[in-house]
Coordinates of C-alpha atoms and ligand atoms in Angstrom, one line a residue:
M1 CA 15.7 -68.8 175.5
S2 CA 18.8 -67.0 174.5
K3 CA 21.1 -70.0 174.7
F4 CA 20.3 -73.5 173.6
K5 CA 21.9 -76.7 172.3
A6 CA 22.5 -77.3 168.6
L7 CA 24.5 -79.8 166.7
I8 CA 26.8 -77.7 164.5
A9 CA 28.5 -79.3 161.5
D10 CA 31.3 -77.3 159.9
Q11 CA 34.0 -77.6 157.4
K12 CA 37.2 -75.6 157.2
D13 CA 40.2 -76.4 155.0
S14 CA 38.4 -79.6 153.9
Q15 CA 38.3 -80.7 157.6
F16 CA 34.8 -81.8 158.7
T17 CA 33.7 -81.3 162.3
A18 CA 30.4 -81.9 164.1
S19 CA 29.6 -81.4 167.8
I20 CA 26.8 -80.4 170.1
Q21 CA 27.3 -76.8 171.2
E22 CA 25.6 -74.1 173.1
I23 CA 24.6 -71.3 170.7
D24 CA 22.6 -68.1 170.9
Q25 CA 19.2 -67.4 169.4
S26 CA 20.7 -64.5 167.5
Q27 CA 22.7 -67.2 165.5
L28 CA 19.5 -68.8 164.1
P29 CA 18.9 -68.0 160.4
A30 CA 16.0 -65.8 159.5
G31 CA 12.5 -67.4 159.0
E32 CA 8.9 -66.7 159.7
V33 CA 8.3 -69.3 162.5
L34 CA 10.4 -70.0 165.6
V35 CA 9.8 -73.5 166.9
R36 CA 10.8 -75.0 170.3
V37 CA 11.9 -78.4 169.1
A38 CA 10.7 -81.4 171.0
Y39 CA 12.0 -84.2 168.8
S40 CA 13.9 -84.8 165.6
S41 CA 14.6 -88.2 163.9
L42 CA 17.3 -90.2 162.2
N43 CA 17.1 -90.9 158.5
Y44 CA 19.7 -92.3 156.1
K45 CA 20.5 -88.8 155.0
D46 CA 21.1 -87.7 158.6
G47 CA 23.6 -90.6 158.9
L48 CA 25.5 -89.1 155.9
A49 CA 25.4 -85.6 157.3
V50 CA 26.6 -86.2 160.8
T51 CA 29.4 -88.5 159.7
G52 CA 30.7 -85.9 157.2
K53 CA 29.8 -87.9 154.0
P54 CA 29.2 -85.8 150.9
G55 CA 25.8 -85.3 149.2
V56 CA 23.6 -83.7 151.9
I57 CA 25.0 -80.5 153.4
R58 CA 25.4 -77.8 150.8
K59 CA 26.6 -75.0 153.0
F60 CA 28.5 -74.7 156.3
P61 CA 28.0 -74.1 159.2
M62 CA 24.9 -76.3 159.2
V63 CA 22.6 -77.8 161.8
P64 CA 21.8 -81.3 160.4
G65 CA 18.6 -83.2 161.1
V66 CA 16.1 -83.2 158.2
D67 CA 13.1 -83.5 160.4
F68 CA 11.7 -81.8 163.5
A69 CA 8.5 -81.4 165.5
G70 CA 7.7 -79.0 168.3
M71 CA 5.7 -76.0 169.4
V72 CA 5.6 -72.6 167.8
V73 CA 7.1 -69.8 170.0
E74 CA 6.9 -66.9 167.6
S75 CA 5.4 -66.4 164.2
S76 CA 5.1 -63.6 161.7
S77 CA 3.0 -65.9 159.4
A78 CA -0.8 -65.9 159.6
A79 CA -0.7 -69.7 159.1
F80 CA 0.8 -70.4 162.6
H81 CA 0.5 -69.0 166.1
P82 CA 2.4 -69.4 169.4
G83 CA 1.4 -72.7 171.0
D84 CA 0.6 -74.5 167.7
E85 CA 2.2 -78.0 167.5
V86 CA 4.0 -78.4 164.1
V87 CA 6.0 -80.9 162.0
V88 CA 8.7 -80.4 159.4
T89 CA 10.2 -83.1 157.2
G90 CA 13.0 -82.8 154.7
C91 CA 12.5 -79.6 152.6
G92 CA 16.1 -78.5 152.1
T93 CA 16.7 -78.8 155.9
S94 CA 20.2 -80.0 156.6
E95 CA 21.0 -79.1 153.0
I96 CA 20.5 -75.3 152.7
F97 CA 18.3 -74.6 155.8
W98 CA 19.2 -75.4 159.3
G99 CA 17.6 -78.6 160.5
G100 CA 16.2 -80.3 163.6
Y101 CA 19.3 -81.3 165.6
A102 CA 18.7 -78.3 167.9
Q103 CA 16.4 -77.2 170.7
F104 CA 15.1 -74.2 168.6
E105 CA 14.7 -73.8 164.9
R106 CA 13.5 -71.0 162.6
L107 CA 11.9 -71.7 159.2
D108 CA 9.4 -70.2 156.7
S109 CA 5.8 -71.3 157.0
E110 CA 5.7 -72.9 153.5
F111 CA 7.7 -75.9 154.9
I112 CA 5.7 -76.3 158.1
V113 CA 2.5 -78.4 158.6
P114 CA 0.3 -78.6 161.7
L115 CA 0.6 -81.8 163.7
P116 CA -2.3 -84.0 162.7
K117 CA -5.0 -84.3 165.4
G118 CA -4.6 -87.5 167.3
M119 CA -0.9 -87.8 166.6
T120 CA 1.8 -87.0 169.2
L121 CA 5.0 -85.0 168.4
K122 CA 7.0 -88.1 169.1
Q123 CA 4.9 -90.2 166.7
S124 CA 5.3 -87.6 164.0
M125 CA 9.0 -88.0 164.3
G126 CA 8.6 -91.7 164.4
I127 CA 7.2 -91.1 160.9
G128 CA 9.7 -88.4 159.8
T129 CA 11.0 -88.1 156.3
A130 CA 11.2 -91.9 156.0
G131 CA 7.5 -92.5 156.8
F132 CA 6.4 -89.4 154.8
T133 CA 8.3 -90.9 151.8
A134 CA 6.6 -94.3 152.3
M135 CA 3.1 -92.6 152.3
Q136 CA 4.1 -90.4 149.3
S137 CA 5.1 -93.6 147.4
V138 CA 1.8 -95.3 148.2
L139 CA -0.1 -92.2 147.0
A140 CA 2.0 -92.1 143.8
M141 CA 1.2 -95.7 143.1
E142 CA -2.5 -95.2 143.8
H143 CA -2.6 -92.3 141.4
H144 CA -1.1 -94.7 138.9
G145 CA -4.0 -97.2 139.4
L146 CA -2.6 -99.5 142.0
K147 CA -5.4 -101.3 144.0
P148 CA -5.2 -104.2 146.5
E149 CA -7.0 -106.5 143.9
N150 CA -4.2 -105.9 141.4
G151 CA -1.9 -108.3 143.3
E152 CA 1.0 -108.5 145.6
V153 CA 3.2 -105.5 146.5
L154 CA 6.9 -105.9 147.3
V155 CA 8.7 -103.6 149.8
T156 CA 12.5 -103.7 149.8
G157 CA 14.7 -102.6 152.7
A158 CA 11.7 -103.6 154.7
A159 CA 13.2 -103.6 158.2
G160 CA 14.5 -100.0 157.7
G161 CA 12.6 -96.7 158.2
V162 CA 10.9 -96.3 154.8
G163 CA 10.3 -100.0 154.5
S164 CA 8.8 -100.5 157.9
V165 CA 6.3 -97.7 157.5
A166 CA 5.5 -98.8 153.9
V167 CA 4.7 -102.4 155.1
A168 CA 2.4 -101.2 157.8
I169 CA 0.5 -98.7 155.6
L170 CA 0.0 -101.1 152.7
A171 CA -1.2 -103.9 155.0
K172 CA -3.7 -101.6 156.6
L173 CA -5.0 -100.6 153.1
G174 CA -5.6 -104.3 152.4
Y175 CA -2.6 -105.1 150.2
K176 CA -0.9 -108.4 150.3
V177 CA 2.6 -107.2 151.2
V178 CA 5.8 -109.2 150.6
A179 CA 8.7 -107.8 152.6
S180 CA 12.3 -108.2 151.4
T181 CA 15.0 -108.0 154.1
G182 CA 18.6 -109.1 154.6
R183 CA 18.1 -109.5 158.3
A184 CA 16.5 -112.8 159.4
Q185 CA 16.2 -111.6 163.0
F186 CA 13.4 -109.2 161.9
H187 CA 11.1 -111.7 160.2
A188 CA 8.7 -111.7 163.2
Y189 CA 8.8 -107.9 163.4
L190 CA 7.9 -107.6 159.7
K191 CA 5.0 -110.1 160.2
S192 CA 3.8 -108.0 163.1
L193 CA 3.7 -104.9 160.8
G194 CA 1.5 -106.9 158.4
A195 CA 3.8 -108.6 155.9
S196 CA 2.3 -111.8 154.6
E197 CA 5.5 -113.2 153.3
I198 CA 9.2 -112.5 153.7
L199 CA 11.9 -112.8 151.0
D200 CA 15.6 -112.8 151.5
R201 CA 17.0 -109.6 149.8
A202 CA 19.7 -111.7 148.1
A203 CA 17.0 -113.5 146.1
V204 CA 15.4 -110.3 144.9
A205 CA 18.8 -108.9 143.8
A206 CA 20.2 -112.1 142.3
P207 CA 21.3 -111.8 138.7
S208 CA 19.3 -113.5 136.0
K209 CA 20.3 -114.7 132.6
R210 CA 16.9 -113.7 131.2
P211 CA 15.8 -110.1 130.6
M212 CA 12.4 -110.9 132.3
D213 CA 11.4 -113.3 135.1
S214 CA 8.0 -114.6 136.0
A215 CA 5.5 -111.8 136.5
R216 CA 4.7 -111.4 140.2
W217 CA 4.5 -107.8 141.6
A218 CA 1.6 -105.5 141.0
G219 CA 3.5 -102.8 142.9
A220 CA 6.8 -102.2 144.6
I221 CA 8.3 -99.6 147.0
D222 CA 12.1 -99.7 146.6
S223 CA 14.3 -97.9 149.1
V224 CA 17.4 -100.0 148.1
G225 CA 18.1 -99.3 144.4
G226 CA 21.0 -101.1 142.7
D227 CA 20.7 -104.8 141.8
T228 CA 17.5 -104.9 143.9
L229 CA 15.7 -102.5 141.7
A230 CA 17.0 -104.3 138.6
G231 CA 15.8 -107.6 140.0
L232 CA 12.3 -106.5 140.9
L233 CA 11.8 -104.8 137.6
R234 CA 12.3 -108.2 135.9
S235 CA 9.4 -109.6 138.0
M236 CA 6.9 -106.9 137.7
A237 CA 3.4 -108.0 136.5
I238 CA 1.6 -106.4 133.6
N239 CA 1.0 -102.7 134.2
G240 CA 2.9 -103.0 137.5
V241 CA 4.1 -99.8 139.2
V242 CA 7.3 -99.2 141.0
A243 CA 8.0 -96.3 143.4
S244 CA 11.8 -95.8 143.4
C245 CA 12.7 -93.8 146.5
G246 CA 16.1 -94.8 147.8
L247 CA 19.6 -96.1 147.3
A248 CA 20.6 -97.9 150.5
G249 CA 22.1 -100.7 148.3
G250 CA 23.6 -98.4 145.6
P251 CA 22.6 -95.8 143.1
A252 CA 23.4 -97.5 139.8
F253 CA 21.4 -100.2 138.2
S254 CA 21.3 -102.0 134.9
T255 CA 18.1 -103.1 133.2
T256 CA 16.5 -103.5 129.8
V257 CA 13.5 -101.8 128.3
F258 CA 11.5 -105.1 128.3
P259 CA 9.6 -104.5 131.6
F260 CA 8.4 -101.2 130.1
I261 CA 7.6 -102.2 126.6
L262 CA 6.4 -105.8 127.1
R263 CA 4.6 -105.4 130.4
G264 CA 3.8 -101.7 130.6
V265 CA 5.6 -101.2 133.9
A266 CA 5.7 -97.7 135.3
L267 CA 8.8 -96.5 137.2
L268 CA 7.9 -93.6 139.4
G269 CA 10.5 -91.4 141.0
I270 CA 9.8 -90.2 144.5
D271 CA 11.4 -87.0 145.9
S272 CA 10.1 -86.0 149.4
T273 CA 11.9 -82.7 149.6
R274 CA 10.3 -80.6 146.9
V275 CA 6.7 -81.1 147.9
P276 CA 4.3 -78.1 148.1
N277 CA 2.6 -77.4 151.4
A278 CA -0.9 -78.5 150.3
Q279 CA 0.5 -81.9 149.3
R280 CA 2.5 -82.2 152.5
R281 CA -0.8 -81.7 154.5
E282 CA -2.5 -84.3 152.3
I283 CA 0.3 -86.8 153.0
W284 CA 0.1 -86.2 156.7
S285 CA -3.7 -86.6 156.8
R286 CA -3.3 -89.9 154.9
L287 CA -0.6 -91.0 157.4
M288 CA -3.0 -90.3 160.3
R289 CA -5.7 -92.3 158.5
D290 CA -3.7 -95.2 157.1
L291 CA -0.8 -95.9 159.5
P292 CA -1.9 -97.7 162.7
M293 CA -0.4 -95.6 165.5
G294 CA 0.1 -98.7 167.7
L295 CA 2.2 -100.3 164.9
L296 CA 4.1 -97.0 164.5
D297 CA 4.9 -97.1 168.3
S298 CA 6.3 -100.6 167.9
M299 CA 8.8 -99.3 165.2
I300 CA 10.2 -96.4 167.3
V301 CA 13.4 -96.3 169.5
E302 CA 14.0 -93.0 171.3
A303 CA 17.6 -91.9 171.4
P304 CA 19.2 -89.1 173.5
F305 CA 20.7 -86.2 171.5
D306 CA 24.3 -87.2 171.7
K307 CA 23.6 -90.7 170.3
V308 CA 23.0 -89.4 166.8
F309 CA 26.7 -89.7 166.0
A310 CA 26.9 -93.4 166.8
M311 CA 23.5 -94.1 165.3
G312 CA 24.3 -92.1 162.2
E313 CA 27.2 -94.6 161.6
Q314 CA 24.8 -97.5 162.2
I315 CA 22.1 -96.4 159.8
L316 CA 24.7 -96.2 157.0
K317 CA 25.6 -99.8 157.7
G318 CA 21.9 -100.9 157.5
Q319 CA 21.9 -101.7 161.2
I320 CA 18.9 -99.7 162.4
R321 CA 15.5 -101.3 162.7
G322 CA 12.5 -99.2 162.1
R323 CA 12.7 -95.6 163.2
V324 CA 14.8 -93.7 165.6
V325 CA 13.3 -90.6 167.3
V326 CA 15.9 -88.2 168.6
N327 CA 15.1 -86.4 171.9
V328 CA 17.0 -83.1 171.5
N329 CA 16.2 -82.2 175.1
S330 CA 17.8 -85.2 176.8
Ligands
NAP1 N1 13.4 -90.1 147.8 C1 13.4 -89.5 149.0 O1 12.9 -88.4 149.1 C2 13.8 -90.3 150.2 C3 13.3 -90.0 151.4 C4 13.7 -90.8 152.5 C5 14.7 -91.8 152.3 N2 15.2 -92.0 151.1 C6 16.2 -93.0 150.8 O2 15.7 -94.3 151.1 C7 16.7 -95.1 151.6 C8 16.3 -95.7 152.9 O3 16.2 -94.7 153.9 P1 15.9 -95.1 155.4 O4 15.9 -93.8 156.2 O5 14.7 -96.0 155.4 O6 17.2 -96.0 155.8 P2 17.3 -97.3 156.7 O7 16.4 -97.2 157.8 O8 18.7 -97.6 156.9 O9 16.7 -98.4 155.7 C9 17.4 -98.9 154.6 C10 17.2 -100.4 154.5 O10 17.8 -100.9 153.3 C11 18.4 -102.2 153.5 N3 19.8 -102.1 153.1 C12 20.8 -101.4 153.7 N4 22.0 -101.6 153.1 C13 21.7 -102.4 152.1 C14 22.5 -103.0 151.1 N5 23.8 -102.8 151.0 N6 21.9 -103.8 150.2 C15 20.6 -104.1 150.2 N7 19.8 -103.6 151.2 C16 20.3 -102.8 152.1 C17 18.2 -102.5 154.9 O11 17.0 -103.2 155.1 P3 16.9 -104.8 155.5 O12 17.8 -105.0 156.6 O13 15.5 -105.0 155.8 O14 17.4 -105.6 154.2 C18 18.0 -101.2 155.6 O15 17.3 -101.3 156.8 C19 18.0 -94.3 151.6 O16 18.7 -94.5 150.5 C20 17.5 -92.9 151.7 O17 18.4 -91.9 151.2 C21 14.8 -91.2 150.0

């Protein structure tokens, strides 16, 4: 392995470039563990990075791709050995560390977790940062007291990556899941993942003259933000809990304090990047337990390496269904 393929994003004189190039092992940054990458994945953040949008890459040149899974080739860490199958999800990858859009990658062991037993490398990238964030959101809501008997849980952006995995996990755990989507063609898909009802996303985000609407949601996982988050906050039930994890519909939202002071609603922020290794392992073990692998397989589309540019544009337009696994070796 001295030469291999990597997607290199660079910026010179404010001019952004990104292309798949052949590079040498000696160009890889330092790190304890060298991994032969089998698959990466496509997240919203990857769409931003490969299309040159600001907000993700913090130093150039950069190998984008926040996630990767593969086999350890060399390790100076006692935690991993050659031949181990491992998974990495967003941990500064594609921001300050080189990421998974490459056939080899080197990273420190604190960011790496073993592939859960019973899961394939491809399935782990079917989960990727999006699915990891969905599970992290469920755990945060559980820690805040959410239980299936508390009532219905709303998932917004449901046909996307975070949303699809969230629907499948919550349904498996016995929650009554209501999926909000803007794409009518995916109603049957969302029902197949376990949604008991589908709402049009325009209805969730519709403005209201009242500061509070009828109490409905015991919980909500929101990957959309903007008016959607403002709308669902007005309909939270007493002691309802919201996991805010995304901004596919916009970062800014306007609300009042009423959901918080009249209904005791808790708004939990979810950041999947700064998660200590022990907690990462816990999240992966809950994913293995609570995400039906057959349903996960039904969410996955496999894409060859050079498709990430076109699919990166598509994910930013909200046109990707479920999860895209990127085969960096095809
Ligand atoms: N906090 C974290 O650590 C973390 C981790 C992962 C992802 N995220 C964030 O979570 C969001 C979703 O990521 P993803 O990878 O799941 O992306 P994704 O697959 O594109 O899913 C986003 C979904 O949001 C909906 N949507 C898109 N544009 C919209 C708009 N203008 N208005 C309303 N709804 C819209 C669409 O769902 P429907 O077609 O079903 O309506 C789309 O499928 C992104 O903002 C991402 O940055 C955050």
